[in-house]
mmCIF file of C-alpha atoms and ligand atoms in Angstrom:
data_model
loop_
_atom_site.group_PDB
_atom_site.id
_atom_site.type_symbol
_atom_site.label_atom_id
_atom_site.label_comp_id
_atom_site.label_asym_id
_atom_site.label_seq_id
_atom_site.Cartn_x
_atom_site.Cartn_y
_atom_site.Cartn_z
ATOM 1 C CA MET I 1 -5.838 -17.618 9.254
ATOM 2 C CA THR I 2 -8.807 -15.329 8.789
ATOM 3 C CA ASP I 3 -8.261 -13.847 12.239
ATOM 4 C CA THR I 4 -4.672 -12.813 11.483
ATOM 5 C CA PRO I 5 -4.291 -9.259 12.786
ATOM 6 C CA ARG I 6 -4.193 -6.672 10.055
ATOM 7 C CA GLN I 7 -0.720 -5.484 9.202
ATOM 8 C CA PRO I 8 -0.040 -2.255 7.289
ATOM 9 C CA ILE I 9 0.992 -2.707 3.663
ATOM 10 C CA ALA I 10 4.058 -0.824 2.469
ATOM 11 C CA ILE I 11 4.210 -0.194 -1.280
ATOM 12 C CA LEU I 12 7.899 -0.033 -2.040
ATOM 13 C CA GLY I 13 9.677 0.580 -5.360
ATOM 14 C CA VAL I 14 12.683 -1.489 -6.418
ATOM 15 C CA PRO I 15 14.248 0.376 -9.381
ATOM 16 C CA PHE I 16 16.526 -2.401 -10.590
ATOM 17 C CA ASP I 17 16.876 -3.869 -14.087
ATOM 18 C CA GLU I 18 20.500 -4.991 -14.282
ATOM 19 C CA LYS I 19 19.529 -8.661 -14.609
ATOM 20 C CA SER I 20 17.268 -8.204 -17.626
ATOM 21 C CA SER I 21 18.461 -10.520 -20.381
ATOM 22 C CA TYR I 22 16.980 -8.701 -23.370
ATOM 23 C CA LEU I 23 16.044 -5.059 -22.705
ATOM 24 C CA ARG I 24 16.607 -2.596 -19.912
ATOM 25 C CA GLY I 25 13.915 -0.187 -18.757
ATOM 26 C CA ALA I 26 12.135 -1.941 -15.893
ATOM 27 C CA ALA I 27 14.043 0.207 -13.385
ATOM 28 C CA GLN I 28 11.833 3.084 -14.508
ATOM 29 C CA ALA I 29 8.682 1.174 -13.620
ATOM 30 C CA PRO I 30 8.129 2.227 -9.982
ATOM 31 C CA ALA I 31 8.005 5.906 -10.988
ATOM 32 C CA ALA I 32 5.759 5.123 -13.967
ATOM 33 C CA ILE I 33 3.346 3.107 -11.807
ATOM 34 C CA ARG I 34 3.159 5.883 -9.239
ATOM 35 C CA GLU I 35 2.508 8.452 -11.971
ATOM 36 C CA ALA I 36 -0.297 6.274 -13.367
ATOM 37 C CA PHE I 37 -1.672 5.722 -9.859
ATOM 38 C CA HIS I 38 -2.000 9.487 -9.411
ATOM 39 C CA CYS I 39 -3.358 10.087 -12.932
ATOM 40 C CA PRO I 40 -6.594 12.073 -12.658
ATOM 41 C CA SER I 41 -8.135 10.012 -15.454
ATOM 42 C CA SER I 42 -9.029 7.436 -12.793
ATOM 43 C CA ASN I 43 -9.620 7.507 -9.051
ATOM 44 C CA TYR I 44 -7.968 6.016 -5.979
ATOM 45 C CA PHE I 45 -10.435 3.210 -5.284
ATOM 46 C CA SER I 46 -9.836 -0.451 -6.015
ATOM 47 C CA GLU I 47 -12.655 -2.581 -7.362
ATOM 48 C CA LEU I 48 -12.828 -4.146 -3.901
ATOM 49 C CA GLY I 49 -13.671 -0.746 -2.414
ATOM 50 C CA VAL I 50 -10.396 0.184 -0.750
ATOM 51 C CA ASP I 51 -9.561 3.900 -0.945
ATOM 52 C CA PHE I 52 -5.823 4.162 -1.580
ATOM 53 C CA GLN I 53 -5.644 7.891 -1.007
ATOM 54 C CA GLN I 54 -7.050 7.813 2.483
ATOM 55 C CA HIS I 55 -6.152 4.415 3.812
ATOM 56 C CA PRO I 56 -4.245 4.478 7.125
ATOM 57 C CA ASP I 57 -2.887 0.949 6.616
ATOM 58 C CA ILE I 58 -1.467 1.459 3.119
ATOM 59 C CA LEU I 59 1.884 3.209 3.107
ATOM 60 C CA HIS I 60 3.331 4.722 -0.060
ATOM 61 C CA ALA I 61 6.934 4.183 0.911
ATOM 62 C CA GLY I 62 8.988 5.402 -2.062
ATOM 63 C CA ASP I 63 11.919 3.442 -3.504
ATOM 64 C CA ILE I 64 14.552 1.305 -1.829
ATOM 65 C CA PRO I 65 17.878 3.170 -2.281
ATOM 66 C CA LEU I 66 20.154 0.884 -4.280
ATOM 67 C CA HIS I 67 23.877 1.184 -4.942
ATOM 68 C CA GLY I 68 26.884 -0.988 -5.628
ATOM 69 C CA ASP I 69 27.101 -4.279 -7.490
ATOM 70 C CA THR I 70 24.279 -6.769 -7.935
ATOM 71 C CA LEU I 71 24.991 -8.761 -4.785
ATOM 72 C CA ALA I 72 25.149 -5.562 -2.743
ATOM 73 C CA GLN I 73 21.850 -4.367 -4.199
ATOM 74 C CA PHE I 74 20.191 -7.734 -3.558
ATOM 75 C CA GLU I 75 21.372 -7.467 0.038
ATOM 76 C CA GLN I 76 19.910 -3.958 0.275
ATOM 77 C CA ILE I 77 16.591 -5.265 -1.080
ATOM 78 C CA THR I 78 16.506 -8.161 1.388
ATOM 79 C CA ASN I 79 17.415 -5.902 4.307
ATOM 80 C CA ALA I 80 14.777 -3.323 3.399
ATOM 81 C CA ILE I 81 12.064 -6.001 3.339
ATOM 82 C CA LYS I 82 13.303 -7.579 6.568
ATOM 83 C CA ALA I 83 13.100 -4.181 8.271
ATOM 84 C CA ARG I 84 9.521 -3.720 7.096
ATOM 85 C CA ILE I 85 8.523 -7.207 8.258
ATOM 86 C CA THR I 86 10.185 -6.624 11.627
ATOM 87 C CA ALA I 87 8.184 -3.387 11.885
ATOM 88 C CA GLY I 88 4.992 -5.424 11.489
ATOM 89 C CA GLN I 89 4.381 -4.489 7.874
ATOM 90 C CA ARG I 90 3.858 -6.432 4.688
ATOM 91 C CA VAL I 91 5.452 -5.296 1.441
ATOM 92 C CA LEU I 92 4.048 -4.971 -2.042
ATOM 93 C CA ALA I 93 7.180 -4.373 -4.121
ATOM 94 C CA LEU I 94 7.066 -2.578 -7.470
ATOM 95 C CA GLY I 95 9.856 -3.823 -9.718
ATOM 96 C CA GLY I 96 12.188 -3.840 -11.355
ATOM 97 C CA ASP I 97 12.955 -6.917 -13.376
ATOM 98 C CA HIS I 98 11.978 -10.341 -12.046
ATOM 99 C CA SER I 99 15.407 -11.111 -10.580
ATOM 100 C CA ILE I 100 14.373 -9.082 -7.509
ATOM 101 C CA THR I 101 11.901 -11.751 -6.429
ATOM 102 C CA TYR I 102 14.797 -13.845 -5.133
ATOM 103 C CA PRO I 103 16.030 -11.222 -2.606
ATOM 104 C CA LEU I 104 12.415 -10.297 -1.810
ATOM 105 C CA VAL I 105 11.391 -13.878 -1.032
ATOM 106 C CA ARG I 106 14.668 -14.478 0.807
ATOM 107 C CA ALA I 107 13.578 -11.790 3.270
ATOM 108 C CA ALA I 108 10.039 -13.140 3.598
ATOM 109 C CA ALA I 109 11.242 -16.715 4.097
ATOM 110 C CA GLY I 110 13.259 -15.595 7.106
ATOM 111 C CA HIS I 111 9.977 -14.873 8.872
ATOM 112 C CA TYR I 112 7.516 -17.267 7.250
ATOM 113 C CA ALA I 113 8.650 -20.878 7.231
ATOM 114 C CA ASN I 114 6.103 -22.544 4.951
ATOM 115 C CA LEU I 115 5.607 -20.213 2.053
ATOM 116 C CA THR I 116 3.480 -20.901 -0.971
ATOM 117 C CA ILE I 117 4.314 -18.739 -3.976
ATOM 118 C CA LEU I 118 1.699 -17.909 -6.571
ATOM 119 C CA HIS I 119 3.535 -16.762 -9.688
ATOM 120 C CA PHE I 120 1.909 -15.150 -12.731
ATOM 121 C CA ASP I 121 4.170 -15.074 -15.788
ATOM 122 C CA ALA I 122 4.522 -15.974 -19.455
ATOM 123 C CA HIS I 123 7.828 -17.548 -18.423
ATOM 124 C CA GLY I 124 8.718 -20.133 -15.808
ATOM 125 C CA ASP I 125 11.815 -18.184 -14.738
ATOM 126 C CA LEU I 126 13.266 -21.531 -13.685
ATOM 127 C CA TYR I 127 16.530 -21.541 -15.617
ATOM 128 C CA ASP I 128 19.451 -22.845 -13.641
ATOM 129 C CA ARG I 129 21.457 -20.205 -15.523
ATOM 130 C CA LEU I 130 20.758 -17.947 -18.474
ATOM 131 C CA ASP I 131 23.783 -16.847 -20.495
ATOM 132 C CA GLY I 132 25.871 -18.220 -17.634
ATOM 133 C CA ASP I 133 24.155 -15.999 -15.052
ATOM 134 C CA PRO I 134 22.422 -17.683 -12.076
ATOM 135 C CA LEU I 135 20.902 -14.346 -10.975
ATOM 136 C CA SER I 136 19.283 -13.497 -14.319
ATOM 137 C CA HIS I 137 15.633 -12.478 -14.310
ATOM 138 C CA ALA I 138 15.064 -15.859 -15.976
ATOM 139 C CA CYS I 139 16.299 -17.700 -12.845
ATOM 140 C CA PRO I 140 14.694 -16.423 -9.606
ATOM 141 C CA PHE I 141 12.415 -19.385 -8.996
ATOM 142 C CA ALA I 142 15.257 -21.876 -9.453
ATOM 143 C CA ARG I 143 17.219 -19.998 -6.770
ATOM 144 C CA ILE I 144 14.171 -19.844 -4.477
ATOM 145 C CA MET I 145 13.272 -23.522 -4.815
ATOM 146 C CA GLU I 146 16.805 -24.908 -4.527
ATOM 147 C CA ALA I 147 17.312 -22.856 -1.347
ATOM 148 C CA GLY I 148 14.086 -24.220 0.109
ATOM 149 C CA LEU I 149 12.638 -20.718 0.527
ATOM 150 C CA ALA I 150 9.180 -21.923 -0.512
ATOM 151 C CA GLN I 151 7.482 -25.246 0.004
ATOM 152 C CA ARG I 152 5.094 -24.823 -2.890
ATOM 153 C CA LEU I 153 5.286 -22.952 -6.192
ATOM 154 C CA VAL I 154 2.148 -22.496 -8.291
ATOM 155 C CA GLN I 155 2.638 -20.867 -11.685
ATOM 156 C CA VAL I 156 -0.086 -19.417 -13.918
ATOM 157 C CA GLY I 157 0.050 -18.097 -17.474
ATOM 158 C CA ILE I 158 3.162 -19.993 -18.560
ATOM 159 C CA ARG I 159 3.600 -20.391 -22.320
ATOM 160 C CA THR I 160 7.338 -20.634 -23.015
ATOM 161 C CA LEU I 161 8.617 -23.831 -21.403
ATOM 162 C CA ASN I 162 11.582 -25.418 -23.135
ATOM 163 C CA ALA I 163 13.050 -28.835 -22.329
ATOM 164 C CA HIS I 164 15.345 -27.528 -19.587
ATOM 165 C CA GLN I 165 12.561 -25.638 -17.854
ATOM 166 C CA ARG I 166 10.244 -28.667 -18.033
ATOM 167 C CA GLU I 167 12.964 -30.624 -16.238
ATOM 168 C CA GLN I 168 13.135 -27.879 -13.628
ATOM 169 C CA VAL I 169 9.336 -28.018 -13.176
ATOM 170 C CA THR I 170 9.673 -31.728 -12.395
ATOM 171 C CA ARG I 171 12.815 -31.298 -10.289
ATOM 172 C CA PHE I 172 11.214 -28.708 -8.018
ATOM 173 C CA GLY I 173 7.680 -30.152 -8.029
ATOM 174 C CA VAL I 174 6.284 -26.946 -9.498
ATOM 175 C CA GLU I 175 2.523 -26.824 -10.071
ATOM 176 C CA CYS I 176 2.694 -25.204 -13.482
ATOM 177 C CA ILE I 177 -0.599 -24.186 -15.062
ATOM 178 C CA GLU I 178 0.389 -23.603 -18.636
ATOM 179 C CA MET I 179 -1.654 -21.111 -20.604
ATOM 180 C CA LYS I 180 -2.738 -23.855 -23.016
ATOM 181 C CA ASP I 181 -4.478 -25.577 -20.106
ATOM 182 C CA PHE I 182 -5.709 -22.434 -18.354
ATOM 183 C CA GLN I 183 -9.327 -22.159 -17.258
ATOM 184 C CA PRO I 184 -10.706 -18.762 -16.211
ATOM 185 C CA ARG I 185 -11.426 -18.236 -12.524
ATOM 186 C CA ARG I 186 -9.730 -21.519 -11.591
ATOM 187 C CA LEU I 187 -6.761 -21.578 -9.244
ATOM 188 C CA PRO I 188 -5.602 -24.547 -7.180
ATOM 189 C CA ASP I 189 -6.747 -24.385 -3.556
ATOM 190 C CA LEU I 190 -4.227 -22.382 -1.569
ATOM 191 C CA SER I 191 -3.845 -22.129 2.181
ATOM 192 C CA GLY I 192 -1.429 -20.770 4.740
ATOM 193 C CA GLU I 193 1.131 -18.089 4.043
ATOM 194 C CA VAL I 194 1.194 -17.012 0.411
ATOM 195 C CA TYR I 195 3.509 -14.721 -1.537
ATOM 196 C CA LEU I 196 2.235 -13.379 -4.870
ATOM 197 C CA SER I 197 4.645 -12.568 -7.698
ATOM 198 C CA PHE I 198 3.093 -10.957 -10.765
ATOM 199 C CA ASP I 199 5.134 -10.505 -13.953
ATOM 200 C CA MET I 200 3.315 -8.083 -16.275
ATOM 201 C CA ASP I 201 4.076 -10.295 -19.280
ATOM 202 C CA ALA I 202 1.646 -12.878 -17.891
ATOM 203 C CA LEU I 203 -0.860 -10.603 -19.598
ATOM 204 C CA ASP I 204 -1.204 -10.864 -23.338
ATOM 205 C CA PRO I 205 0.896 -8.155 -25.035
ATOM 206 C CA ALA I 206 -2.343 -6.856 -26.546
ATOM 207 C CA PHE I 207 -3.317 -5.842 -23.009
ATOM 208 C CA ALA I 208 0.146 -4.971 -21.710
ATOM 209 C CA PRO I 209 2.514 -3.763 -24.449
ATOM 210 C CA GLY I 210 4.889 -2.139 -21.961
ATOM 211 C CA VAL I 211 6.999 -5.216 -21.257
ATOM 212 C CA SER I 212 10.373 -6.393 -22.529
ATOM 213 C CA HIS I 213 9.287 -9.833 -23.741
ATOM 214 C CA TYR I 214 6.243 -10.030 -26.016
ATOM 215 C CA GLU I 215 4.715 -13.482 -25.658
ATOM 216 C CA PRO I 216 1.323 -13.728 -27.352
ATOM 217 C CA GLY I 217 -1.468 -15.904 -26.059
ATOM 218 C CA GLY I 218 -1.595 -14.615 -22.500
ATOM 219 C CA LEU I 219 -4.139 -13.641 -19.891
ATOM 220 C CA THR I 220 -6.593 -10.827 -20.340
ATOM 221 C CA THR I 221 -6.440 -8.109 -17.731
ATOM 222 C CA ARG I 222 -9.893 -9.179 -16.553
ATOM 223 C CA GLU I 223 -8.832 -12.822 -16.153
ATOM 224 C CA ALA I 224 -5.840 -11.761 -14.062
ATOM 225 C CA ILE I 225 -7.911 -9.492 -11.828
ATOM 226 C CA ASP I 226 -10.524 -12.218 -11.339
ATOM 227 C CA LEU I 227 -7.804 -14.664 -10.240
ATOM 228 C CA ILE I 228 -6.329 -12.083 -7.844
ATOM 229 C CA HIS I 229 -9.784 -11.403 -6.404
ATOM 230 C CA SER I 230 -10.395 -15.140 -5.977
ATOM 231 C CA LEU I 231 -7.637 -15.156 -3.353
ATOM 232 C CA ALA I 232 -9.886 -13.095 -1.092
ATOM 233 C CA ALA I 233 -12.086 -16.177 -0.583
ATOM 234 C CA MET I 234 -9.213 -18.546 0.258
ATOM 235 C CA PRO I 235 -7.925 -19.401 3.757
ATOM 236 C CA ILE I 236 -4.617 -17.668 3.203
ATOM 237 C CA HIS I 237 -2.442 -14.973 4.720
ATOM 238 C CA LEU I 238 -1.029 -12.948 1.829
ATOM 239 C CA ILE I 239 2.282 -11.979 3.413
ATOM 240 C CA GLY I 240 3.922 -10.165 0.523
ATOM 241 C CA ALA I 241 3.789 -9.515 -3.193
ATOM 242 C CA ASP I 242 5.658 -8.075 -6.116
ATOM 243 C CA LEU I 243 4.602 -6.595 -9.434
ATOM 244 C CA VAL I 244 7.488 -6.732 -11.877
ATOM 245 C CA GLU I 245 8.681 -6.354 -15.476
ATOM 246 C CA LEU I 246 6.746 -3.279 -16.510
ATOM 247 C CA ASN I 247 9.012 -1.630 -19.068
ATOM 248 C CA PRO I 248 7.907 2.008 -19.560
ATOM 249 C CA VAL I 249 10.316 2.369 -22.509
ATOM 250 C CA ARG I 250 8.103 -0.053 -24.462
ATOM 251 C CA ASP I 251 4.768 1.243 -23.239
ATOM 252 C CA SER I 252 2.166 2.934 -25.389
ATOM 253 C CA HIS I 253 0.589 6.106 -23.945
ATOM 254 C CA GLY I 254 1.251 4.758 -20.434
ATOM 255 C CA MET I 255 -1.434 2.104 -20.892
ATOM 256 C CA THR I 256 0.557 -0.696 -19.305
ATOM 257 C CA ALA I 257 1.532 1.562 -16.414
ATOM 258 C CA MET I 258 -2.186 2.194 -15.825
ATOM 259 C CA THR I 259 -2.756 -1.560 -15.878
ATOM 260 C CA ALA I 260 0.083 -2.051 -13.395
ATOM 261 C CA ALA I 261 -1.329 0.660 -11.126
ATOM 262 C CA LYS I 262 -4.705 -1.078 -11.210
ATOM 263 C CA LEU I 263 -3.155 -4.470 -10.440
ATOM 264 C CA MET I 264 -1.229 -2.822 -7.598
ATOM 265 C CA LYS I 265 -4.511 -1.625 -6.100
ATOM 266 C CA GLU I 266 -6.279 -4.956 -6.539
ATOM 267 C CA ILE I 267 -3.351 -6.961 -5.093
ATOM 268 C CA ALA I 268 -2.988 -4.621 -2.124
ATOM 269 C CA SER I 269 -6.747 -4.795 -1.529
ATOM 270 C CA VAL I 270 -6.602 -8.572 -1.324
ATOM 271 C CA MET I 271 -3.622 -8.270 1.024
ATOM 272 C CA TYR I 272 -5.682 -5.925 3.144
ATOM 273 C CA CYS I 273 -8.493 -8.463 3.550
ATOM 274 C CA ARG I 274 -6.234 -11.571 3.719
HETATM 275 MN MN1 MN T 301 9.234 -13.285 -14.956
HETATM 276 MN MN1 MN T 302 7.962 -13.011 -17.946
#
């Protein structure tokens, strides 16, 4: 897989938060991440040395235009990603609440048959339904796994499993690394085509206060970046990613937006080399 031809990376906003169960606000995240990305307090380089201002293979592609009801918007998301993939690009999507990962992965799975998903989150997001809603941001990985859109789901940072979600972990054969068992710099061996989904609340709220669901006991920013960087040494093709659940309404001085902008750069850098 290391000789996979390089494909441009499109960074694409998905301003959607209609499936948030607790607080709205994540629809404002793509604009907040872009503002933080351009903030002159930092520069445009990732830690891995990629220059995001100059790079010919990294496309700052704006937001997906969304209108209509939820199903229509999910269709628009899937179609936008399909078009990018057909054009030979890979997409790093900026959410949006986590419900968008279902239409995002639905598009990717149409092109990549044997996907592994690496999912960072405080929550398993495996509910069959939440408050009667199968498309809630608490449900995307149940929809993905029951539809066979991924062959393997590896979760990191989880610290909220209830009885139902533990059953879902077993039902779908999820490799769930709960935070209580987490060891720094240790991911399972991954290979083949990988999709990365990063929920900002995987980070401890001390590091990322700009999220809707405060769940203490999470990853440090450094631990998350180290895990993302560790993918660069694995025999994988990172075919797509999303960064979701930043809630600028809850942020403090734009700190979490800066963290999201940094994660965006580090994830895209790993995509660039994998
Ligand atoms: Mn989530
Ligand atoms: Mn979460």
